[in-house]
PDB file of N, CA and C in Angstrom:
ATOM      1  N   MET A   1     123.538 103.553  93.038  1.00 44.00           N
ATOM      2  CA  MET A   1     122.379 104.440  93.069  1.00 44.00           C
ATOM      3  C   MET A   1     122.551 105.422  94.222  1.00 44.00           C
ATOM      4  N   ASP A   2     122.233 106.643  93.961  1.00 51.00           N
ATOM      5  CA  ASP A   2     122.361 107.703  94.948  1.00 51.00           C
ATOM      6  C   ASP A   2     121.256 107.562  95.993  1.00 51.00           C
ATOM      7  N   ILE A   3     121.579 107.869  97.241  1.00 58.00           N
ATOM      8  CA  ILE A   3     120.604 107.767  98.324  1.00 58.00           C
ATOM      9  C   ILE A   3     119.441 108.731  98.118  1.00 58.00           C
ATOM     10  N   ASN A   4     119.710 109.909  97.514  1.00 53.00           N
ATOM     11  CA  ASN A   4     118.640 110.879  97.255  1.00 53.00           C
ATOM     12  C   ASN A   4     117.646 110.335  96.225  1.00 53.00           C
ATOM     13  N   ALA A   5     118.150 109.628  95.222  1.00 53.00           N
ATOM     14  CA  ALA A   5     117.262 109.037  94.225  1.00 53.00           C
ATOM     15  C   ALA A   5     116.403 107.949  94.851  1.00 53.00           C
ATOM     16  N   THR A   6     116.979 107.180  95.750  1.00 54.00           N
ATOM     17  CA  THR A   6     116.226 106.128  96.437  1.00 54.00           C
ATOM     18  C   THR A   6     115.129 106.734  97.305  1.00 54.00           C
ATOM     19  N   LEU A   7     115.460 107.786  98.037  1.00 51.00           N
ATOM     20  CA  LEU A   7     114.461 108.443  98.877  1.00 51.00           C
ATOM     21  C   LEU A   7     113.360 109.083  98.029  1.00 51.00           C
ATOM     22  N   ALA A   8     113.750 109.677  96.905  1.00 51.00           N
ATOM     23  CA  ALA A   8     112.752 110.289  96.028  1.00 51.00           C
ATOM     24  C   ALA A   8     111.816 109.236  95.450  1.00 51.00           C
ATOM     25  N   ALA A   9     112.367 108.104  95.043  1.00 51.00           N
ATOM     26  CA  ALA A   9     111.531 107.030  94.503  1.00 51.00           C
ATOM     27  C   ALA A   9     110.604 106.476  95.572  1.00 51.00           C
ATOM     28  N   ARG A  10     111.107 106.340  96.784  1.00 55.00           N
ATOM     29  CA  ARG A  10     110.282 105.817  97.882  1.00 55.00           C
ATOM     30  C   ARG A  10     109.148 106.788  98.228  1.00 55.00           C
ATOM     31  N   SER A  11     109.444 108.095  98.275  1.00 53.00           N
ATOM     32  CA  SER A  11     108.396 109.069  98.601  1.00 53.00           C
ATOM     33  C   SER A  11     107.379 109.175  97.462  1.00 53.00           C
ATOM     34  N   TYR A  12     107.828 109.017  96.209  1.00 47.00           N
ATOM     35  CA  TYR A  12     106.887 109.008  95.081  1.00 47.00           C
ATOM     36  C   TYR A  12     105.942 107.813  95.193  1.00 47.00           C
ATOM     37  N   GLY A  13     106.484 106.651  95.524  1.00 50.00           N
ATOM     38  CA  GLY A  13     105.649 105.455  95.669  1.00 50.00           C
ATOM     39  C   GLY A  13     104.640 105.598  96.790  1.00 50.00           C
ATOM     40  N   ALA A  14     105.037 106.266  97.868  1.00 53.00           N
ATOM     41  CA  ALA A  14     104.115 106.456  98.983  1.00 53.00           C
ATOM     42  C   ALA A  14     103.049 107.495  98.657  1.00 53.00           C
ATOM     43  N   ALA A  15     103.370 108.485  97.823  1.00 52.00           N
ATOM     44  CA  ALA A  15     102.423 109.550  97.504  1.00 52.00           C
ATOM     45  C   ALA A  15     101.471 109.170  96.377  1.00 52.00           C
ATOM     46  N   ARG A  16     101.794 108.148  95.613  1.00 47.00           N
ATOM     47  CA  ARG A  16     100.972 107.764  94.464  1.00 47.00           C
ATOM     48  C   ARG A  16      99.630 107.206  94.947  1.00 47.00           C
ATOM     49  N   PRO A  17      98.516 107.648  94.379  1.00 50.00           N
ATOM     50  CA  PRO A  17      97.207 107.144  94.810  1.00 50.00           C
ATOM     51  C   PRO A  17      97.059 105.661  94.451  1.00 50.00           C
ATOM     52  N   LEU A  18      96.358 104.922  95.310  1.00 48.00           N
ATOM     53  CA  LEU A  18      96.179 103.488  95.093  1.00 48.00           C
ATOM     54  C   LEU A  18      95.141 103.181  94.025  1.00 48.00           C
ATOM     55  N   THR A  19      94.245 104.110  93.724  1.00 49.00           N
ATOM     56  CA  THR A  19      93.180 103.831  92.769  1.00 49.00           C
ATOM     57  C   THR A  19      93.609 104.024  91.331  1.00 49.00           C
ATOM     58  N   ALA A  20      94.793 104.602  91.108  1.00 48.00           N
ATOM     59  CA  ALA A  20      95.255 104.808  89.735  1.00 48.00           C
ATOM     60  C   ALA A  20      95.635 103.470  89.126  1.00 48.00           C
ATOM     61  N   PRO A  21      95.261 103.227  87.872  1.00 51.00           N
ATOM     62  CA  PRO A  21      95.628 101.964  87.241  1.00 51.00           C
ATOM     63  C   PRO A  21      97.136 101.853  87.099  1.00 51.00           C
ATOM     64  N   ASP A  22      97.648 100.698  87.455  1.00 51.00           N
ATOM     65  CA  ASP A  22      99.067 100.427  87.374  1.00 51.00           C
ATOM     66  C   ASP A  22      99.343  99.701  86.066  1.00 51.00           C
ATOM     67  N   PRO A  23     100.244 100.221  85.204  1.00 53.00           N
ATOM     68  CA  PRO A  23     100.500  99.562  83.924  1.00 53.00           C
ATOM     69  C   PRO A  23     100.995  98.135  84.088  1.00 53.00           C
ATOM     70  N   ALA A  24     101.631  97.835  85.208  1.00 55.00           N
ATOM     71  CA  ALA A  24     102.142  96.486  85.423  1.00 55.00           C
ATOM     72  C   ALA A  24     101.080  95.563  85.989  1.00 55.00           C
ATOM     73  N   GLY A  25      99.873  96.052  86.198  1.00 52.00           N
ATOM     74  CA  GLY A  25      98.795  95.212  86.727  1.00 52.00           C
ATOM     75  C   GLY A  25      98.862  95.064  88.233  1.00 52.00           C
ATOM     76  N   GLY A  26      99.271  96.098  88.925  1.00 54.00           N
ATOM     77  CA  GLY A  26      99.438  96.037  90.370  1.00 54.00           C
ATOM     78  C   GLY A  26      98.142  96.279  91.118  1.00 54.00           C
ATOM     79  N   ALA A  27      98.267  96.970  92.248  1.00 56.00           N
ATOM     80  CA  ALA A  27      97.132  97.183  93.145  1.00 56.00           C
ATOM     81  C   ALA A  27      96.017  97.988  92.493  1.00 56.00           C
ATOM     82  N   GLY A  28      96.354  98.937  91.622  1.00 59.00           N
ATOM     83  CA  GLY A  28      95.325  99.748  90.966  1.00 59.00           C
ATOM     84  C   GLY A  28      94.429  98.909  90.088  1.00 59.00           C
ATOM     85  N   ALA A  29      95.015  97.968  89.367  1.00 57.00           N
ATOM     86  CA  ALA A  29      94.219  97.105  88.496  1.00 57.00           C
ATOM     87  C   ALA A  29      93.319  96.198  89.319  1.00 57.00           C
ATOM     88  N   GLN A  30      93.813  95.711  90.442  1.00 64.00           N
ATOM     89  CA  GLN A  30      93.007  94.848  91.302  1.00 64.00           C
ATOM     90  C   GLN A  30      91.851  95.620  91.903  1.00 64.00           C
ATOM     91  N   THR A  31      92.083  96.847  92.285  1.00 82.00           N
ATOM     92  CA  THR A  31      91.030  97.670  92.854  1.00 82.00           C
ATOM     93  C   THR A  31      89.959  97.949  91.807  1.00 82.00           C
ATOM     94  N   SER A  32      90.366  98.251  90.599  1.00 83.00           N
ATOM     95  CA  SER A  32      89.421  98.514  89.526  1.00 83.00           C
ATOM     96  C   SER A  32      88.604  97.276  89.198  1.00 83.00           C
ATOM     97  N   ALA A  33      89.255  96.131  89.133  1.00 82.00           N
ATOM     98  CA  ALA A  33      88.544  94.883  88.854  1.00 82.00           C
ATOM     99  C   ALA A  33      87.588  94.536  89.993  1.00 82.00           C
ATOM    100  N   GLY A  34      87.993  94.821  91.198  1.00 87.00           N
ATOM    101  CA  GLY A  34      87.126  94.556  92.348  1.00 87.00           C
ATOM    102  C   GLY A  34      85.874  95.420  92.338  1.00 87.00           C
ATOM    103  N   ARG A  35      86.054  96.694  91.982  1.00 89.00           N
ATOM    104  CA  ARG A  35      84.888  97.586  91.895  1.00 89.00           C
ATOM    105  C   ARG A  35      83.959  97.143  90.779  1.00 89.00           C
ATOM    106  N   PHE A  36      84.529  96.706  89.661  1.00 86.00           N
ATOM    107  CA  PHE A  36      83.720  96.222  88.546  1.00 86.00           C
ATOM    108  C   PHE A  36      82.917  94.987  88.962  1.00 86.00           C
ATOM    109  N   ALA A  37      83.558  94.076  89.676  1.00 87.00           N
ATOM    110  CA  ALA A  37      82.879  92.855  90.123  1.00 87.00           C
ATOM    111  C   ALA A  37      81.773  93.180  91.127  1.00 87.00           C
ATOM    112  N   GLU A  38      82.028  94.113  92.021  1.00 90.00           N
ATOM    113  CA  GLU A  38      81.008  94.501  92.995  1.00 90.00           C
ATOM    114  C   GLU A  38      79.806  95.146  92.317  1.00 90.00           C
ATOM    115  N   ALA A  39      80.060  96.020  91.345  1.00 89.00           N
ATOM    116  CA  ALA A  39      78.963  96.667  90.627  1.00 89.00           C
ATOM    117  C   ALA A  39      78.155  95.650  89.838  1.00 89.00           C
ATOM    118  N   PHE A  40      78.841  94.673  89.244  1.00 89.00           N
ATOM    119  CA  PHE A  40      78.170  93.616  88.496  1.00 89.00           C
ATOM    120  C   PHE A  40      77.266  92.795  89.414  1.00 89.00           C
ATOM    121  N   ALA A  41      77.798  92.394  90.560  1.00 90.00           N
ATOM    122  CA  ALA A  41      77.012  91.606  91.509  1.00 90.00           C
ATOM    123  C   ALA A  41      75.820  92.393  92.045  1.00 90.00           C
ATOM    124  N   GLN A  42      76.021  93.682  92.290  1.00 91.00           N
ATOM    125  CA  GLN A  42      74.935  94.518  92.791  1.00 91.00           C
ATOM    126  C   GLN A  42      73.830  94.675  91.743  1.00 91.00           C
ATOM    127  N   THR A  43      74.203  94.809  90.480  1.00 90.00           N
ATOM    128  CA  THR A  43      73.215  94.929  89.398  1.00 90.00           C
ATOM    129  C   THR A  43      72.392  93.652  89.286  1.00 90.00           C
ATOM    130  N   LEU A  44      73.052  92.503  89.340  1.00 90.00           N
ATOM    131  CA  LEU A  44      72.327  91.235  89.263  1.00 90.00           C
ATOM    132  C   LEU A  44      71.422  91.038  90.478  1.00 90.00           C
ATOM    133  N   GLN A  45      71.902  91.454  91.651  1.00 91.00           N
ATOM    134  CA  GLN A  45      71.091  91.321  92.864  1.00 91.00           C
ATOM    135  C   GLN A  45      69.851  92.217  92.788  1.00 91.00           C
ATOM    136  N   SER A  46      69.983  93.430  92.272  1.00 89.00           N
ATOM    137  CA  SER A  46      68.823  94.316  92.179  1.00 89.00           C
ATOM    138  C   SER A  46      67.811  93.778  91.167  1.00 89.00           C
ATOM    139  N   ALA A  47      68.287  93.160  90.088  1.00 90.00           N
ATOM    140  CA  ALA A  47      67.365  92.558  89.121  1.00 90.00           C
ATOM    141  C   ALA A  47      66.618  91.382  89.745  1.00 90.00           C
ATOM    142  N   GLU A  48      67.340  90.586  90.530  1.00 90.00           N
ATOM    143  CA  GLU A  48      66.686  89.453  91.189  1.00 90.00           C
ATOM    144  C   GLU A  48      65.660  89.922  92.214  1.00 90.00           C
ATOM    145  N   THR A  49      65.995  90.962  92.961  1.00 89.00           N
ATOM    146  CA  THR A  49      65.061  91.509  93.946  1.00 89.00           C
ATOM    147  C   THR A  49      63.816  92.077  93.262  1.00 89.00           C
ATOM    148  N   ALA A  50      64.014  92.778  92.153  1.00 88.00           N
ATOM    149  CA  ALA A  50      62.875  93.332  91.417  1.00 88.00           C
ATOM    150  C   ALA A  50      61.985  92.221  90.877  1.00 88.00           C
ATOM    151  N   ALA A  51      62.585  91.133  90.407  1.00 89.00           N
ATOM    152  CA  ALA A  51      61.797  90.007  89.898  1.00 89.00           C
ATOM    153  C   ALA A  51      60.990  89.352  91.025  1.00 89.00           C
ATOM    154  N   GLN A  52      61.598  89.180  92.170  1.00 88.00           N
ATOM    155  CA  GLN A  52      60.883  88.590  93.302  1.00 88.00           C
ATOM    156  C   GLN A  52      59.754  89.494  93.770  1.00 88.00           C
ATOM    157  N   ASP A  53      60.014  90.790  93.849  1.00 86.00           N
ATOM    158  CA  ASP A  53      58.973  91.728  94.269  1.00 86.00           C
ATOM    159  C   ASP A  53      57.795  91.717  93.300  1.00 86.00           C
ATOM    160  N   THR A  54      58.081  91.621  92.013  1.00 87.00           N
ATOM    161  CA  THR A  54      57.009  91.620  91.016  1.00 87.00           C
ATOM    162  C   THR A  54      56.191  90.345  91.107  1.00 87.00           C
ATOM    163  N   MET A  55      56.844  89.215  91.299  1.00 87.00           N
ATOM    164  CA  MET A  55      56.115  87.942  91.373  1.00 87.00           C
ATOM    165  C   MET A  55      55.335  87.788  92.670  1.00 87.00           C
ATOM    166  N   ILE A  56      55.916  88.225  93.772  1.00 87.00           N
ATOM    167  CA  ILE A  56      55.282  87.999  95.079  1.00 87.00           C
ATOM    168  C   ILE A  56      54.229  89.046  95.392  1.00 87.00           C
ATOM    169  N   SER A  57      54.601  90.312  95.273  1.00 86.00           N
ATOM    170  CA  SER A  57      53.683  91.359  95.729  1.00 86.00           C
ATOM    171  C   SER A  57      53.066  92.157  94.591  1.00 86.00           C
ATOM    172  N   GLY A  58      53.332  91.790  93.354  1.00 82.00           N
ATOM    173  CA  GLY A  58      52.742  92.511  92.236  1.00 82.00           C
ATOM    174  C   GLY A  58      53.280  93.911  92.085  1.00 82.00           C
ATOM    175  N   ALA A  59      54.577  94.079  92.291  1.00 77.00           N
ATOM    176  CA  ALA A  59      55.206  95.403  92.160  1.00 77.00           C
ATOM    177  C   ALA A  59      55.156  95.853  90.702  1.00 77.00           C
ATOM    178  N   ASP A  60      55.647  97.040  90.471  1.00 81.00           N
ATOM    179  CA  ASP A  60      55.605  97.664  89.156  1.00 81.00           C
ATOM    180  C   ASP A  60      56.361  96.832  88.123  1.00 81.00           C
ATOM    181  N   PRO A  61      55.696  96.354  87.077  1.00 82.00           N
ATOM    182  CA  PRO A  61      56.392  95.551  86.065  1.00 82.00           C
ATOM    183  C   PRO A  61      57.387  96.371  85.247  1.00 82.00           C
ATOM    184  N   HIS A  62      57.185  97.691  85.178  1.00 87.00           N
ATOM    185  CA  HIS A  62      58.125  98.540  84.455  1.00 87.00           C
ATOM    186  C   HIS A  62      59.484  98.568  85.164  1.00 87.00           C
ATOM    187  N   ALA A  63      59.455  98.541  86.495  1.00 85.00           N
ATOM    188  CA  ALA A  63      60.706  98.487  87.258  1.00 85.00           C
ATOM    189  C   ALA A  63      61.419  97.170  87.006  1.00 85.00           C
ATOM    190  N   LEU A  64      60.656  96.092  86.852  1.00 85.00           N
ATOM    191  CA  LEU A  64      61.247  94.792  86.547  1.00 85.00           C
ATOM    192  C   LEU A  64      61.932  94.818  85.181  1.00 85.00           C
ATOM    193  N   VAL A  65      61.257  95.382  84.197  1.00 89.00           N
ATOM    194  CA  VAL A  65      61.836  95.451  82.852  1.00 89.00           C
ATOM    195  C   VAL A  65      63.110  96.296  82.863  1.00 89.00           C
ATOM    196  N   ALA A  66      63.102  97.403  83.585  1.00 88.00           N
ATOM    197  CA  ALA A  66      64.292  98.249  83.665  1.00 88.00           C
ATOM    198  C   ALA A  66      65.448  97.513  84.351  1.00 88.00           C
ATOM    199  N   ALA A  67      65.140  96.808  85.438  1.00 88.00           N
ATOM    200  CA  ALA A  67      66.180  96.072  86.159  1.00 88.00           C
ATOM    201  C   ALA A  67      66.739  94.937  85.305  1.00 88.00           C
ATOM    202  N   LEU A  68      65.882  94.250  84.573  1.00 89.00           N
ATOM    203  CA  LEU A  68      66.352  93.169  83.710  1.00 89.00           C
ATOM    204  C   LEU A  68      67.181  93.705  82.545  1.00 89.00           C
ATOM    205  N   SER A  69      66.831  94.883  82.034  1.00 90.00           N
ATOM    206  CA  SER A  69      67.625  95.502  80.973  1.00 90.00           C
ATOM    207  C   SER A  69      69.012  95.869  81.477  1.00 90.00           C
ATOM    208  N   GLU A  70      69.087  96.407  82.704  1.00 90.00           N
ATOM    209  CA  GLU A  70      70.380  96.734  83.293  1.00 90.00           C
ATOM    210  C   GLU A  70      71.209  95.475  83.510  1.00 90.00           C
ATOM    211  N   ALA A  71      70.567  94.403  83.961  1.00 91.00           N
ATOM    212  CA  ALA A  71      71.278  93.148  84.177  1.00 91.00           C
ATOM    213  C   ALA A  71      71.796  92.580  82.853  1.00 91.00           C
ATOM    214  N   GLN A  72      70.988  92.665  81.810  1.00 92.00           N
ATOM    215  CA  GLN A  72      71.409  92.171  80.503  1.00 92.00           C
ATOM    216  C   GLN A  72      72.608  92.972  79.993  1.00 92.00           C
ATOM    217  N   LEU A  73      72.571  94.280  80.149  1.00 91.00           N
ATOM    218  CA  LEU A  73      73.684  95.119  79.729  1.00 91.00           C
ATOM    219  C   LEU A  73      74.949  94.793  80.529  1.00 91.00           C
ATOM    220  N   ALA A  74      74.793  94.543  81.828  1.00 90.00           N
ATOM    221  CA  ALA A  74      75.943  94.193  82.664  1.00 90.00           C
ATOM    222  C   ALA A  74      76.561  92.868  82.223  1.00 90.00           C
ATOM    223  N   VAL A  75      75.725  91.887  81.907  1.00 92.00           N
ATOM    224  CA  VAL A  75      76.229  90.593  81.461  1.00 92.00           C
ATOM    225  C   VAL A  75      76.937  90.732  80.114  1.00 92.00           C
ATOM    226  N   GLU A  76      76.345  91.476  79.194  1.00 93.00           N
ATOM    227  CA  GLU A  76      76.963  91.673  77.882  1.00 93.00           C
ATOM    228  C   GLU A  76      78.306  92.395  78.010  1.00 93.00           C
ATOM    229  N   THR A  77      78.387  93.375  78.895  1.00 91.00           N
ATOM    230  CA  THR A  77      79.637  94.089  79.117  1.00 91.00           C
ATOM    231  C   THR A  77      80.687  93.166  79.710  1.00 91.00           C
ATOM    232  N   THR A  78      80.295  92.350  80.671  1.00 90.00           N
ATOM    233  CA  THR A  78      81.223  91.409  81.289  1.00 90.00           C
ATOM    234  C   THR A  78      81.739  90.402  80.275  1.00 90.00           C
ATOM    235  N   VAL A  79      80.875  89.910  79.417  1.00 93.00           N
ATOM    236  CA  VAL A  79      81.296  88.963  78.393  1.00 93.00           C
ATOM    237  C   VAL A  79      82.260  89.629  77.407  1.00 93.00           C
ATOM    238  N   ALA A  80      81.998  90.877  77.064  1.00 94.00           N
ATOM    239  CA  ALA A  80      82.890  91.597  76.149  1.00 94.00           C
ATOM    240  C   ALA A  80      84.270  91.798  76.775  1.00 94.00           C
ATOM    241  N   VAL A  81      84.295  92.137  78.050  1.00 91.00           N
ATOM    242  CA  VAL A  81      85.579  92.307  78.745  1.00 91.00           C
ATOM    243  C   VAL A  81      86.308  90.973  78.814  1.00 91.00           C
ATOM    244  N   ARG A  82      85.595  89.912  79.127  1.00 92.00           N
ATOM    245  CA  ARG A  82      86.210  88.592  79.186  1.00 92.00           C
ATOM    246  C   ARG A  82      86.792  88.202  77.832  1.00 92.00           C
ATOM    247  N   ASP A  83      86.060  88.473  76.764  1.00 96.00           N
ATOM    248  CA  ASP A  83      86.542  88.147  75.427  1.00 96.00           C
ATOM    249  C   ASP A  83      87.822  88.916  75.100  1.00 96.00           C
ATOM    250  N   ARG A  84      87.874  90.189  75.497  1.00 95.00           N
ATOM    251  CA  ARG A  84      89.076  90.981  75.247  1.00 95.00           C
ATOM    252  C   ARG A  84      90.263  90.444  76.037  1.00 95.00           C
ATOM    253  N   VAL A  85      90.026  90.037  77.285  1.00 94.00           N
ATOM    254  CA  VAL A  85      91.110  89.493  78.112  1.00 94.00           C
ATOM    255  C   VAL A  85      91.629  88.191  77.511  1.00 94.00           C
ATOM    256  N   VAL A  86      90.729  87.322  77.077  1.00 96.00           N
ATOM    257  CA  VAL A  86      91.140  86.062  76.469  1.00 96.00           C
ATOM    258  C   VAL A  86      91.896  86.325  75.173  1.00 96.00           C
ATOM    259  N   GLU A  87      91.421  87.273  74.385  1.00 96.00           N
ATOM    260  CA  GLU A  87      92.097  87.621  73.133  1.00 96.00           C
ATOM    261  C   GLU A  87      93.509  88.141  73.401  1.00 96.00           C
ATOM    262  N   ALA A  88      93.670  88.985  74.416  1.00 95.00           N
ATOM    263  CA  ALA A  88      94.992  89.501  74.760  1.00 95.00           C
ATOM    264  C   ALA A  88      95.899  88.378  75.254  1.00 95.00           C
ATOM    265  N   TYR A  89      95.353  87.474  76.044  1.00 95.00           N
ATOM    266  CA  TYR A  89      96.132  86.340  76.545  1.00 95.00           C
ATOM    267  C   TYR A  89      96.612  85.463  75.394  1.00 95.00           C
ATOM    268  N   LEU A  90      95.749  85.207  74.426  1.00 95.00           N
ATOM    269  CA  LEU A  90      96.140  84.394  73.277  1.00 95.00           C
ATOM    270  C   LEU A  90      97.205  85.095  72.438  1.00 95.00           C
ATOM    271  N   GLU A  91      97.111  86.426  72.326  1.00 95.00           N
ATOM    272  CA  GLU A  91      98.138  87.175  71.613  1.00 95.00           C
ATOM    273  C   GLU A  91      99.482  87.056  72.317  1.00 95.00           C
ATOM    274  N   ILE A  92      99.467  87.086  73.633  1.00 94.00           N
ATOM    275  CA  ILE A  92     100.712  86.939  74.395  1.00 94.00           C
ATOM    276  C   ILE A  92     101.292  85.545  74.185  1.00 94.00           C
ATOM    277  N   LEU A  93     100.430  84.532  74.135  1.00 94.00           N
ATOM    278  CA  LEU A  93     100.915  83.179  73.904  1.00 94.00           C
ATOM    279  C   LEU A  93     101.530  83.016  72.514  1.00 94.00           C
ATOM    280  N   ARG A  94     101.055  83.771  71.548  1.00 93.00           N
ATOM    281  CA  ARG A  94     101.578  83.683  70.186  1.00 93.00           C
ATOM    282  C   ARG A  94     102.916  84.397  69.994  1.00 93.00           C
ATOM    283  N   MET A  95     103.313  85.194  70.967  1.00 91.00           N
ATOM    284  CA  MET A  95     104.573  85.943  70.857  1.00 91.00           C
ATOM    285  C   MET A  95     105.754  84.978  70.892  1.00 91.00           C
ATOM    286  N   PRO A  96     106.729  85.213  70.029  1.00 87.00           N
ATOM    287  CA  PRO A  96     107.929  84.363  70.079  1.00 87.00           C
ATOM    288  C   PRO A  96     108.770  84.688  71.318  1.00 87.00           C
ATOM    289  N   VAL A  97     109.372  83.664  71.836  1.00 79.00           N
ATOM    290  CA  VAL A  97     110.178  83.852  73.054  1.00 79.00           C
ATOM    291  C   VAL A  97     111.594  84.158  72.746  1.00 79.00           C
TER     292      VAL A  97
END
């Protein structure tokens, strides 16, 4: 391998943004999954806070319904993603070696 090709590959790797999804499942995929998990946890936390506020201080029940709808959508989305991941994993297991 030529030294210029090695230097070019190294500089490309250093210039590549970390948030871009990596087809091999590298750092970009982990960052994306981490952001998804954080958003999911934040949605569930806001729904729980809205429920507590409504029960304790009689806050707006419409805000509670909106927060619970967002939480339900987040859970359904997470389950759909999980199902797709499991389906892909099973397809990989079915591949002949």
